[in-house]
mmCIF file of C-alpha atoms in Angstrom:
data_model
loop_
_atom_site.group_PDB
_atom_site.id
_atom_site.type_symbol
_atom_site.label_atom_id
_atom_site.label_comp_id
_atom_site.label_asym_id
_atom_site.label_seq_id
_atom_site.Cartn_x
_atom_site.Cartn_y
_atom_site.Cartn_z
ATOM 1 C CA MET A 1 -37.945 61.913 5.034
ATOM 2 C CA ASN A 2 -37.590 58.169 5.501
ATOM 3 C CA THR A 3 -35.193 57.205 2.690
ATOM 4 C CA GLU A 4 -35.714 53.477 3.271
ATOM 5 C CA LYS A 5 -39.125 53.734 1.585
ATOM 6 C CA LEU A 6 -37.377 54.936 -1.563
ATOM 7 C CA VAL A 7 -35.141 51.845 -1.765
ATOM 8 C CA PRO A 8 -36.611 48.741 -3.456
ATOM 9 C CA GLU A 9 -36.783 45.799 -1.101
ATOM 10 C CA GLU A 10 -34.539 43.589 -3.261
ATOM 11 C CA ASN A 11 -31.787 46.247 -3.266
ATOM 12 C CA LYS A 12 -31.901 46.451 0.515
ATOM 13 C CA VAL A 13 -31.611 42.655 0.802
ATOM 14 C CA LEU A 14 -28.577 42.647 -1.486
ATOM 15 C CA ALA A 15 -26.960 45.544 0.379
ATOM 16 C CA ASP A 16 -27.488 43.795 3.716
ATOM 17 C CA SER A 17 -25.963 40.616 2.301
ATOM 18 C CA ILE A 18 -22.876 42.493 1.100
ATOM 19 C CA LYS A 19 -22.568 44.205 4.482
ATOM 20 C CA LEU A 20 -22.540 40.814 6.209
ATOM 21 C CA LYS A 21 -19.717 39.680 3.925
ATOM 22 C CA LEU A 22 -17.794 42.884 4.643
ATOM 23 C CA ASP A 23 -18.209 42.370 8.379
ATOM 24 C CA LYS A 24 -17.111 38.740 8.069
ATOM 25 C CA SER A 25 -14.062 39.714 6.019
ATOM 26 C CA MET A 26 -13.127 42.235 8.713
ATOM 27 C CA GLU A 27 -13.301 39.489 11.322
ATOM 28 C CA SER A 28 -11.157 37.213 9.152
ATOM 29 C CA SER A 29 -8.554 39.909 8.573
ATOM 30 C CA THR A 30 -8.163 40.495 12.285
ATOM 31 C CA THR A 31 -7.734 36.783 12.992
ATOM 32 C CA THR A 32 -4.865 36.539 10.495
ATOM 33 C CA THR A 33 -2.979 39.626 11.621
ATOM 34 C CA GLY A 34 0.565 38.592 12.502
ATOM 35 C CA CYS A 35 0.077 35.037 11.259
ATOM 36 C CA SER A 36 3.077 32.753 10.823
ATOM 37 C CA ILE A 37 1.637 29.394 9.692
ATOM 38 C CA TYR A 38 0.458 29.459 6.100
ATOM 39 C CA ARG A 39 -0.966 27.325 3.348
ATOM 40 C CA VAL A 40 1.749 26.913 0.730
ATOM 41 C CA HIS A 41 1.145 29.071 -2.339
ATOM 42 C CA GLU A 42 0.009 27.189 -5.427
ATOM 43 C CA ASN A 43 2.963 28.526 -7.460
ATOM 44 C CA LEU A 44 5.323 26.642 -5.144
ATOM 45 C CA ARG A 45 3.061 23.646 -4.581
ATOM 46 C CA ARG A 46 2.683 22.736 -8.252
ATOM 47 C CA ILE A 47 6.446 22.153 -8.653
ATOM 48 C CA ASN A 48 6.394 19.309 -6.114
ATOM 49 C CA ARG A 49 3.110 18.856 -4.259
ATOM 50 C CA SER A 50 4.318 15.937 -2.145
ATOM 51 C CA ALA A 51 7.031 18.119 -0.554
ATOM 52 C CA TYR A 52 4.373 20.018 1.397
ATOM 53 C CA MET A 53 1.983 17.215 2.363
ATOM 54 C CA PRO A 54 2.298 15.071 5.528
ATOM 55 C CA GLU A 55 2.888 11.360 5.031
ATOM 56 C CA VAL A 56 2.013 9.836 8.408
ATOM 57 C CA ILE A 57 1.168 12.491 11.015
ATOM 58 C CA SER A 58 -0.782 15.737 11.262
ATOM 59 C CA ILE A 59 0.247 18.576 13.569
ATOM 60 C CA GLY A 60 -2.200 21.422 14.070
ATOM 61 C CA PRO A 61 -5.558 21.984 12.353
ATOM 62 C CA PHE A 62 -4.745 22.179 8.632
ATOM 63 C CA HIS A 63 -4.448 18.428 7.990
ATOM 64 C CA HIS A 64 -6.197 17.032 11.049
ATOM 65 C CA GLY A 65 -8.869 14.475 10.193
ATOM 66 C CA GLU A 66 -7.342 13.275 6.934
ATOM 67 C CA ALA A 67 -7.940 9.538 6.653
ATOM 68 C CA SER A 68 -4.358 8.674 5.688
ATOM 69 C CA LEU A 69 -3.055 10.258 8.911
ATOM 70 C CA ALA A 70 -5.598 8.837 11.354
ATOM 71 C CA ALA A 71 -3.499 5.867 12.518
ATOM 72 C CA MET A 72 -1.023 8.091 14.352
ATOM 73 C CA GLU A 73 -3.691 9.835 16.466
ATOM 74 C CA ASP A 74 -3.961 6.934 18.932
ATOM 75 C CA HIS A 75 -0.147 6.796 19.239
ATOM 76 C CA LYS A 76 -0.077 10.485 20.164
ATOM 77 C CA LEU A 77 -2.427 9.889 23.077
ATOM 78 C CA SER A 78 -1.359 6.487 24.352
ATOM 79 C CA TYR A 79 2.437 6.644 23.905
ATOM 80 C CA TYR A 80 3.185 10.350 24.284
ATOM 81 C CA VAL A 81 0.539 12.550 25.918
ATOM 82 C CA ARG A 82 -0.283 9.939 28.578
ATOM 83 C CA ALA A 83 3.436 9.342 29.245
ATOM 84 C CA LEU A 84 4.181 13.043 29.680
ATOM 85 C CA LEU A 85 1.254 13.604 32.048
ATOM 86 C CA SER A 86 2.047 10.477 34.088
ATOM 87 C CA ARG A 87 5.469 11.878 35.007
ATOM 88 C CA ALA A 88 4.138 15.291 36.019
ATOM 89 C CA THR A 89 5.036 16.684 39.434
ATOM 90 C CA PRO A 90 2.434 15.701 42.071
ATOM 91 C CA GLY A 91 0.141 18.543 42.987
ATOM 92 C CA PRO A 92 -2.329 20.526 40.903
ATOM 93 C CA ASN A 93 -3.808 18.663 37.964
ATOM 94 C CA LYS A 94 -1.380 19.267 35.080
ATOM 95 C CA LEU A 95 -4.004 18.591 32.448
ATOM 96 C CA GLU A 96 -6.250 21.290 33.885
ATOM 97 C CA GLU A 97 -3.247 23.603 34.117
ATOM 98 C CA CYS A 98 -2.524 23.036 30.430
ATOM 99 C CA VAL A 99 -6.124 23.731 29.446
ATOM 100 C CA ALA A 100 -6.173 26.950 31.478
ATOM 101 C CA CYS A 101 -2.871 28.040 29.929
ATOM 102 C CA LEU A 102 -4.120 27.458 26.379
ATOM 103 C CA LYS A 103 -7.445 29.166 27.031
ATOM 104 C CA ARG A 104 -5.526 32.309 27.999
ATOM 105 C CA ILE A 105 -3.611 32.400 24.716
ATOM 106 C CA GLU A 106 -6.298 30.992 22.419
ATOM 107 C CA ASP A 107 -6.880 34.229 20.509
ATOM 108 C CA GLU A 108 -3.160 34.743 20.019
ATOM 109 C CA ALA A 109 -2.730 31.155 18.825
ATOM 110 C CA ARG A 110 -5.608 31.398 16.351
ATOM 111 C CA LYS A 111 -4.087 34.528 14.821
ATOM 112 C CA CYS A 112 -0.936 32.550 14.003
ATOM 113 C CA TYR A 113 -2.816 30.692 11.250
ATOM 114 C CA SER A 114 -3.325 32.303 7.860
ATOM 115 C CA GLU A 115 -6.989 31.370 7.675
ATOM 116 C CA PRO A 116 -9.827 31.163 10.203
ATOM 117 C CA ILE A 117 -9.855 27.829 12.034
ATOM 118 C CA GLU A 118 -13.421 26.514 12.012
ATOM 119 C CA LEU A 119 -13.240 24.873 15.439
ATOM 120 C CA THR A 120 -15.057 25.768 18.626
ATOM 121 C CA SER A 121 -12.996 27.109 21.494
ATOM 122 C CA ASP A 122 -12.913 23.706 23.212
ATOM 123 C CA GLU A 123 -12.072 21.887 19.970
ATOM 124 C CA PHE A 124 -9.253 24.290 19.169
ATOM 125 C CA VAL A 125 -7.745 24.070 22.665
ATOM 126 C CA GLU A 126 -7.997 20.271 22.579
ATOM 127 C CA ARG A 127 -6.160 20.133 19.242
ATOM 128 C CA MET A 128 -3.420 22.458 20.501
ATOM 129 C CA LEU A 129 -3.107 20.474 23.743
ATOM 130 C CA ILE A 130 -2.896 16.982 22.225
ATOM 131 C CA ASP A 131 -0.487 17.953 19.455
ATOM 132 C CA GLY A 132 1.513 20.244 21.728
ATOM 133 C CA LEU A 133 2.030 17.645 24.460
ATOM 134 C CA PHE A 134 2.864 15.042 21.830
ATOM 135 C CA MET A 135 5.517 17.340 20.356
ATOM 136 C CA ILE A 136 7.036 18.126 23.759
ATOM 137 C CA GLU A 137 7.265 14.462 24.769
ATOM 138 C CA LEU A 138 8.777 13.498 21.407
ATOM 139 C CA LEU A 139 11.354 16.308 21.514
ATOM 140 C CA LEU A 140 12.342 15.474 25.090
ATOM 141 C CA ARG A 141 12.875 11.804 24.306
ATOM 142 C CA LYS A 142 15.507 12.977 21.840
ATOM 143 C CA SER A 143 17.052 9.702 20.748
ATOM 144 C CA PRO A 144 15.900 6.320 19.433
ATOM 145 C CA LYS A 145 18.285 4.761 21.977
ATOM 146 C CA GLY A 146 16.320 3.270 24.841
ATOM 147 C CA ASN A 147 13.060 3.753 22.964
ATOM 148 C CA GLU A 148 12.971 0.498 21.016
ATOM 149 C CA ASN A 149 9.235 0.038 21.747
ATOM 150 C CA ASP A 150 8.401 3.590 20.763
ATOM 151 C CA PRO A 151 6.031 3.577 17.727
ATOM 152 C CA ILE A 152 8.017 6.443 16.182
ATOM 153 C CA LEU A 153 11.587 6.518 17.510
ATOM 154 C CA GLY A 154 11.744 2.712 17.590
ATOM 155 C CA ASN A 155 10.411 2.229 14.063
ATOM 156 C CA ILE A 156 13.019 2.647 11.314
ATOM 157 C CA TRP A 157 10.279 2.902 8.681
ATOM 158 C CA VAL A 158 8.078 5.458 10.433
ATOM 159 C CA LEU A 159 10.767 7.738 11.899
ATOM 160 C CA PRO A 160 12.014 9.284 8.602
ATOM 161 C CA SER A 161 8.446 10.141 7.578
ATOM 162 C CA VAL A 162 7.663 11.697 10.954
ATOM 163 C CA LEU A 163 10.848 13.763 10.830
ATOM 164 C CA ARG A 164 9.974 15.211 7.429
ATOM 165 C CA ASP A 165 6.342 15.798 8.528
ATOM 166 C CA LEU A 166 7.564 17.845 11.500
ATOM 167 C CA VAL A 167 9.216 20.399 9.184
ATOM 168 C CA LEU A 168 6.245 21.027 6.894
ATOM 169 C CA LEU A 169 4.976 24.601 6.903
ATOM 170 C CA GLU A 170 1.335 23.502 7.004
ATOM 171 C CA ASN A 171 2.057 21.079 9.865
ATOM 172 C CA GLN A 172 3.151 23.524 12.553
ATOM 173 C CA LEU A 173 2.016 24.647 15.984
ATOM 174 C CA PRO A 174 2.611 28.248 17.098
ATOM 175 C CA MET A 175 5.709 28.529 19.262
ATOM 176 C CA VAL A 176 3.605 30.393 21.815
ATOM 177 C CA VAL A 177 1.568 27.192 22.271
ATOM 178 C CA LEU A 178 4.624 24.946 22.631
ATOM 179 C CA ASN A 179 6.269 27.302 25.122
ATOM 180 C CA CYS A 180 3.041 27.711 27.087
ATOM 181 C CA LEU A 181 2.791 23.940 27.550
ATOM 182 C CA PHE A 182 6.515 23.409 28.010
ATOM 183 C CA LYS A 183 6.500 25.838 30.926
ATOM 184 C CA VAL A 184 4.197 23.446 32.796
ATOM 185 C CA PHE A 185 6.648 20.527 32.519
ATOM 186 C CA ALA A 186 10.074 22.187 32.234
ATOM 187 C CA PRO A 187 10.948 22.259 35.975
ATOM 188 C CA ARG A 188 10.176 18.539 36.357
ATOM 189 C CA ARG A 189 12.591 17.731 33.511
ATOM 190 C CA GLY A 190 15.356 19.938 34.878
ATOM 191 C CA TYR A 191 14.995 22.836 32.434
ATOM 192 C CA THR A 192 15.398 26.301 33.920
ATOM 193 C CA ASN A 193 14.378 28.012 30.684
ATOM 194 C CA ASP A 194 10.707 28.021 29.716
ATOM 195 C CA SER A 195 11.479 27.865 25.971
ATOM 196 C CA ILE A 196 11.311 24.623 23.989
ATOM 197 C CA LYS A 197 14.008 25.981 21.630
ATOM 198 C CA ILE A 198 17.048 24.126 22.984
ATOM 199 C CA PRO A 199 15.369 20.710 23.357
ATOM 200 C CA ALA A 200 13.939 21.098 19.841
ATOM 201 C CA LEU A 201 17.300 21.893 18.241
ATOM 202 C CA GLN A 202 18.980 19.106 20.214
ATOM 203 C CA PHE A 203 16.364 16.725 18.860
ATOM 204 C CA PHE A 204 16.801 17.718 15.219
ATOM 205 C CA GLU A 205 20.602 17.908 15.177
ATOM 206 C CA GLN A 206 21.001 14.178 15.874
ATOM 207 C CA PHE A 207 19.290 13.122 12.640
ATOM 208 C CA GLU A 208 21.790 13.297 9.791
ATOM 209 C CA GLN A 209 19.095 12.337 7.288
ATOM 210 C CA LEU A 210 17.398 15.683 7.944
ATOM 211 C CA MET A 211 20.406 17.961 8.502
ATOM 212 C CA PRO A 212 22.161 18.547 5.149
ATOM 213 C CA TRP A 213 25.064 20.413 6.790
ATOM 214 C CA GLY A 214 25.499 18.146 9.806
ATOM 215 C CA LYS A 215 25.556 19.129 13.479
ATOM 216 C CA LYS A 216 27.953 21.972 12.830
ATOM 217 C CA GLY A 217 25.304 23.628 10.670
ATOM 218 C CA LEU A 218 22.966 24.416 13.588
ATOM 219 C CA ARG A 219 23.497 27.283 16.014
ATOM 220 C CA PHE A 220 21.820 27.344 19.408
ATOM 221 C CA SER A 221 22.152 30.988 20.380
ATOM 222 C CA GLY A 222 20.833 34.164 18.857
ATOM 223 C CA CYS A 223 17.979 32.527 16.947
ATOM 224 C CA GLU A 224 14.262 32.296 17.602
ATOM 225 C CA GLY A 225 11.265 31.115 15.638
ATOM 226 C CA THR A 226 7.506 31.546 15.433
ATOM 227 C CA HIS A 227 7.192 27.747 15.048
ATOM 228 C CA LEU A 228 9.589 24.788 14.796
ATOM 229 C CA LEU A 229 10.210 25.105 11.046
ATOM 230 C CA ASP A 230 10.930 28.807 11.429
ATOM 231 C CA LEU A 231 13.291 28.070 14.333
ATOM 232 C CA LEU A 232 15.114 25.383 12.359
ATOM 233 C CA GLY A 233 15.484 27.647 9.339
ATOM 234 C CA ASN A 234 16.884 30.475 11.467
ATOM 235 C CA ALA A 235 19.254 28.102 13.270
ATOM 236 C CA CYS A 236 20.791 26.973 9.967
ATOM 237 C CA HIS A 237 22.614 30.244 9.317
ATOM 238 C CA GLU A 238 24.722 32.746 11.183
ATOM 239 C CA SER A 239 23.231 36.173 11.739
ATOM 240 C CA PRO A 240 24.569 38.360 8.920
ATOM 241 C CA GLU A 241 26.548 41.471 9.596
ATOM 242 C CA ALA A 242 24.606 44.707 9.406
ATOM 243 C CA GLY A 243 26.220 45.581 6.077
ATOM 244 C CA ASN A 244 24.725 42.507 4.443
ATOM 245 C CA LYS A 245 21.149 43.454 5.279
ATOM 246 C CA ARG A 246 20.810 46.015 2.529
ATOM 247 C CA LYS A 247 18.585 45.240 -0.427
ATOM 248 C CA SER A 248 20.566 43.512 -3.127
ATOM 249 C CA SER A 249 19.772 42.847 -6.745
ATOM 250 C CA LEU A 250 19.284 39.312 -8.027
ATOM 251 C CA GLU A 251 22.353 38.081 -9.924
ATOM 252 C CA SER A 252 23.149 34.889 -11.824
ATOM 253 C CA ILE A 253 26.495 33.172 -12.313
ATOM 254 C CA PRO A 254 27.818 30.440 -14.639
ATOM 255 C CA SER A 255 27.542 26.785 -13.701
ATOM 256 C CA VAL A 256 30.236 24.798 -11.916
ATOM 257 C CA THR A 257 31.353 23.250 -15.213
ATOM 258 C CA GLU A 258 31.647 26.657 -16.883
ATOM 259 C CA LEU A 259 33.513 28.132 -13.932
ATOM 260 C CA LYS A 260 35.935 25.211 -13.863
ATOM 261 C CA ARG A 261 36.709 25.783 -17.541
ATOM 262 C CA ALA A 262 37.497 29.399 -16.668
ATOM 263 C CA GLY A 263 40.013 28.263 -14.080
ATOM 264 C CA VAL A 264 37.881 28.626 -10.954
ATOM 265 C CA LYS A 265 38.812 26.203 -8.190
ATOM 266 C CA PHE A 266 36.394 24.817 -5.620
ATOM 267 C CA SER A 267 37.099 24.311 -1.959
ATOM 268 C CA ALA A 268 35.288 23.755 1.331
ATOM 269 C CA SER A 269 34.469 26.764 3.457
ATOM 270 C CA ASN A 270 36.276 26.516 6.787
ATOM 271 C CA MET A 271 33.998 28.877 8.687
ATOM 272 C CA SER A 272 30.969 28.030 10.850
ATOM 273 C CA GLY A 273 29.404 25.282 8.764
ATOM 274 C CA SER A 274 26.400 27.454 7.919
ATOM 275 C CA PHE A 275 25.072 27.160 4.373
ATOM 276 C CA MET A 276 25.560 30.937 4.081
ATOM 277 C CA ASP A 277 29.341 30.488 4.273
ATOM 278 C CA VAL A 278 30.002 30.903 0.558
ATOM 279 C CA ASN A 279 32.801 33.185 -0.559
ATOM 280 C CA PHE A 280 34.966 33.849 -3.591
ATOM 281 C CA ASN A 281 38.533 35.116 -3.554
ATOM 282 C CA ASN A 282 41.531 34.808 -5.904
ATOM 283 C CA GLY A 283 39.698 32.430 -8.220
ATOM 284 C CA ILE A 284 38.606 30.051 -5.446
ATOM 285 C CA LEU A 285 34.934 29.500 -4.707
ATOM 286 C CA ARG A 286 34.478 28.154 -1.180
ATOM 287 C CA ILE A 287 31.180 26.611 -0.177
ATOM 288 C CA THR A 288 29.936 24.641 2.799
ATOM 289 C CA PRO A 289 29.802 20.879 2.031
ATOM 290 C CA VAL A 290 26.250 19.558 1.815
ATOM 291 C CA VAL A 291 24.756 16.071 2.073
ATOM 292 C CA ILE A 292 21.567 15.425 0.104
ATOM 293 C CA HIS A 293 19.163 12.840 1.523
ATOM 294 C CA GLU A 294 15.697 11.794 0.433
ATOM 295 C CA GLN A 295 14.155 14.300 2.851
ATOM 296 C CA THR A 296 16.455 17.214 1.995
ATOM 297 C CA GLU A 297 14.242 18.629 -0.740
ATOM 298 C CA THR A 298 11.273 18.701 1.645
ATOM 299 C CA LEU A 299 13.295 20.649 4.230
ATOM 300 C CA PHE A 300 14.621 23.108 1.644
ATOM 301 C CA ARG A 301 11.237 23.696 0.053
ATOM 302 C CA ASN A 302 9.376 24.275 3.310
ATOM 303 C CA ILE A 303 11.978 26.695 4.684
ATOM 304 C CA ILE A 304 11.770 28.543 1.359
ATOM 305 C CA ALA A 305 7.951 28.526 1.495
ATOM 306 C CA ASN A 306 8.110 29.954 5.016
ATOM 307 C CA GLU A 307 10.463 32.720 3.847
ATOM 308 C CA GLN A 308 8.247 33.479 0.846
ATOM 309 C CA CYS A 309 5.165 33.832 3.030
ATOM 310 C CA CYS A 310 7.013 36.221 5.362
ATOM 311 C CA ALA A 311 8.737 38.195 2.587
ATOM 312 C CA GLY A 312 8.326 41.924 2.962
ATOM 313 C CA ALA A 313 7.852 41.682 6.714
ATOM 314 C CA GLY A 314 11.483 42.298 7.599
ATOM 315 C CA HIS A 315 12.565 38.728 6.854
ATOM 316 C CA VAL A 316 15.734 38.122 4.872
ATOM 317 C CA THR A 317 15.299 35.255 2.438
ATOM 318 C CA TYR A 318 18.437 33.293 3.328
ATOM 319 C CA MET A 319 17.417 29.841 2.107
ATOM 320 C CA THR A 320 15.801 31.326 -0.986
ATOM 321 C CA SER A 321 19.070 33.101 -1.780
ATOM 322 C CA TYR A 322 20.995 29.861 -1.256
ATOM 323 C CA ALA A 323 18.574 27.948 -3.492
ATOM 324 C CA ILE A 324 18.942 30.476 -6.308
ATOM 325 C CA LEU A 325 22.737 30.451 -6.008
ATOM 326 C CA MET A 326 22.912 26.648 -6.080
ATOM 327 C CA SER A 327 20.429 26.401 -8.950
ATOM 328 C CA ASN A 328 22.828 28.578 -10.952
ATOM 329 C CA LEU A 329 25.864 26.517 -10.004
ATOM 330 C CA ILE A 330 24.234 23.118 -10.511
ATOM 331 C CA LYS A 331 22.543 22.690 -13.866
ATOM 332 C CA SER A 332 23.710 19.213 -14.908
ATOM 333 C CA ALA A 333 24.975 15.879 -13.622
ATOM 334 C CA GLN A 334 28.464 17.058 -14.606
ATOM 335 C CA ASP A 335 28.210 19.957 -12.147
ATOM 336 C CA VAL A 336 27.193 17.543 -9.388
ATOM 337 C CA ARG A 337 30.060 15.199 -10.227
ATOM 338 C CA ILE A 338 32.639 17.991 -9.988
ATOM 339 C CA LEU A 339 31.379 19.091 -6.562
ATOM 340 C CA ARG A 340 31.153 15.483 -5.415
ATOM 341 C CA GLU A 341 34.755 14.784 -6.426
ATOM 342 C CA LYS A 342 35.850 17.882 -4.503
ATOM 343 C CA GLY A 343 34.096 16.600 -1.379
ATOM 344 C CA LEU A 344 31.622 19.484 -1.427
ATOM 345 C CA LEU A 345 28.516 17.432 -2.096
ATOM 346 C CA ARG A 346 27.408 13.951 -1.132
ATOM 347 C CA HIS A 347 24.044 12.425 -1.864
ATOM 348 C CA HIS A 348 21.945 9.358 -1.234
ATOM 349 C CA LEU A 349 19.708 9.733 -4.268
ATOM 350 C CA GLY A 350 19.615 7.576 -7.378
ATOM 351 C CA ASP A 351 22.303 9.366 -9.378
ATOM 352 C CA ASP A 352 23.822 12.769 -10.083
ATOM 353 C CA LYS A 353 21.000 13.635 -12.488
ATOM 354 C CA ASP A 354 18.494 13.473 -9.625
ATOM 355 C CA VAL A 355 20.533 15.946 -7.584
ATOM 356 C CA ALA A 356 20.867 18.282 -10.564
ATOM 357 C CA ALA A 357 17.100 18.150 -11.107
ATOM 358 C CA LEU A 358 16.494 18.945 -7.426
ATOM 359 C CA PHE A 359 18.637 22.081 -7.450
ATOM 360 C CA SER A 360 17.587 23.247 -10.910
ATOM 361 C CA LYS A 361 13.964 23.505 -9.733
ATOM 362 C CA LEU A 362 14.648 24.677 -6.202
ATOM 363 C CA GLY A 363 14.876 28.341 -7.128
ATOM 364 C CA SER A 364 11.756 28.320 -9.329
ATOM 365 C CA GLU A 365 8.674 30.453 -8.636
ATOM 366 C CA VAL A 366 10.280 32.415 -5.806
ATOM 367 C CA ASN A 367 10.607 36.110 -5.076
ATOM 368 C CA VAL A 368 13.710 37.634 -3.524
ATOM 369 C CA GLU A 369 13.476 40.726 -1.358
ATOM 370 C CA ASN A 370 17.156 40.619 -0.478
ATOM 371 C CA PHE A 371 19.493 38.398 -2.511
ATOM 372 C CA TYR A 372 22.203 37.651 -0.004
ATOM 373 C CA PHE A 373 24.874 36.623 -2.521
ATOM 374 C CA SER A 374 24.765 39.537 -4.954
ATOM 375 C CA GLU A 375 28.277 40.782 -4.117
ATOM 376 C CA LEU A 376 29.676 37.258 -4.404
ATOM 377 C CA CYS A 377 28.006 36.881 -7.815
ATOM 378 C CA ASP A 378 29.473 40.198 -8.952
ATOM 379 C CA ALA A 379 32.959 38.981 -8.018
ATOM 380 C CA VAL A 380 32.483 35.612 -9.730
ATOM 381 C CA ASN A 381 31.108 37.204 -12.896
ATOM 382 C CA SER A 382 33.945 39.702 -13.016
ATOM 383 C CA TYR A 383 36.483 36.866 -12.778
ATOM 384 C CA TYR A 384 34.620 34.828 -15.389
ATOM 385 C CA GLU A 385 34.512 37.702 -17.875
ATOM 386 C CA THR A 386 38.277 38.002 -17.596
ATOM 387 C CA HIS A 387 39.242 34.321 -17.510
ATOM 388 C CA GLY A 388 36.276 32.563 -19.058
ATOM 389 C CA CYS A 389 34.689 32.541 -22.479
ATOM 390 C CA GLY A 390 34.873 36.287 -22.907
ATOM 391 C CA ALA A 391 37.198 38.086 -25.280
ATOM 392 C CA THR A 392 40.295 37.353 -23.220
ATOM 393 C CA GLY A 393 39.442 33.801 -22.245
ATOM 394 C CA PHE A 394 37.870 32.414 -25.395
ATOM 395 C CA LEU A 395 40.624 29.921 -26.266
ATOM 396 C CA SER A 396 40.826 28.610 -22.702
ATOM 397 C CA CYS A 397 37.349 27.127 -23.101
ATOM 398 C CA PHE A 398 38.621 24.816 -25.817
ATOM 399 C CA ARG A 399 41.875 23.953 -24.071
ATOM 400 C CA ASN A 400 39.827 22.693 -21.079
#
């Protein structure tokens, strides 16, 4: 029996329509498998929308074509892409070599984005090529010195905005694209390694306004990344010992002011310079000194957003853990002042209240798979219960 005759025509039309949507959703799910470049979740975005939006330059497809970013497109081509290609080793056409390289990895590159990219194959490859070659040329130039006529490195007004735009989660290129293109030009520039990692980290470490822990806070070995932001985030901390990788419960601790009243002393960590170097022993809390610039919040928030998007996929939320710890320690301008007087915090913001507001919101709307500092918090809380405003330390709160 032909069952189709028993089905009303309008039901069949609806069923076919739903099937098309199911097929399309299957295609979309396969294109986002293993993605690493995401749109920032609205829960994070609503706290500070500007921290995730580019100011002067777009990298990749998410913000390409926005009117406010159009002026930089000509600079990419005329000052960077053209310059890189003009110095290429004589021989096979490097531009054709780049196109062929990107065509081979196009599917892999598309899957790095969390949503389907509505560009044709040629359009997508062109976007990856222009932005990728721009990034490589910029990273290889390294320093503003000798680049006074450079529209980015030679412009004291544009450079800070470009630096912060380069570390936005939505403004990333897959590392596979950067390495694919870098391989074409690496021998000419004297690099024996086909990875852009070292030139990228060398570029970022020179800019104090972006590095809150200074040059000592970046490590060059033992870290990789799926894109530049991911690489930078991973390079900001030492690899934890195996014992620290266990799942840990989220803990809170009293503020700096409260801990000081309980007799806790504050000192600089003398270890690697990583922001993870926070420890507590014999009533002394040691933390890595940090410098807060205008762009620091953007860096923090985008590394956190990257960790939040990757949570549950084997990623340890290092920066998220640090943000939660610091948001507990710093709740007021008084807390900032104490750390500043101890040489543990410097800032270039308006006043201490601005720094307190930054940290108090930094740990909001985040999830923690593995709170790195749970054991430290247990030790601090145990000390505080004994020496602070508990039964044994009640009077000390008034004496201080």
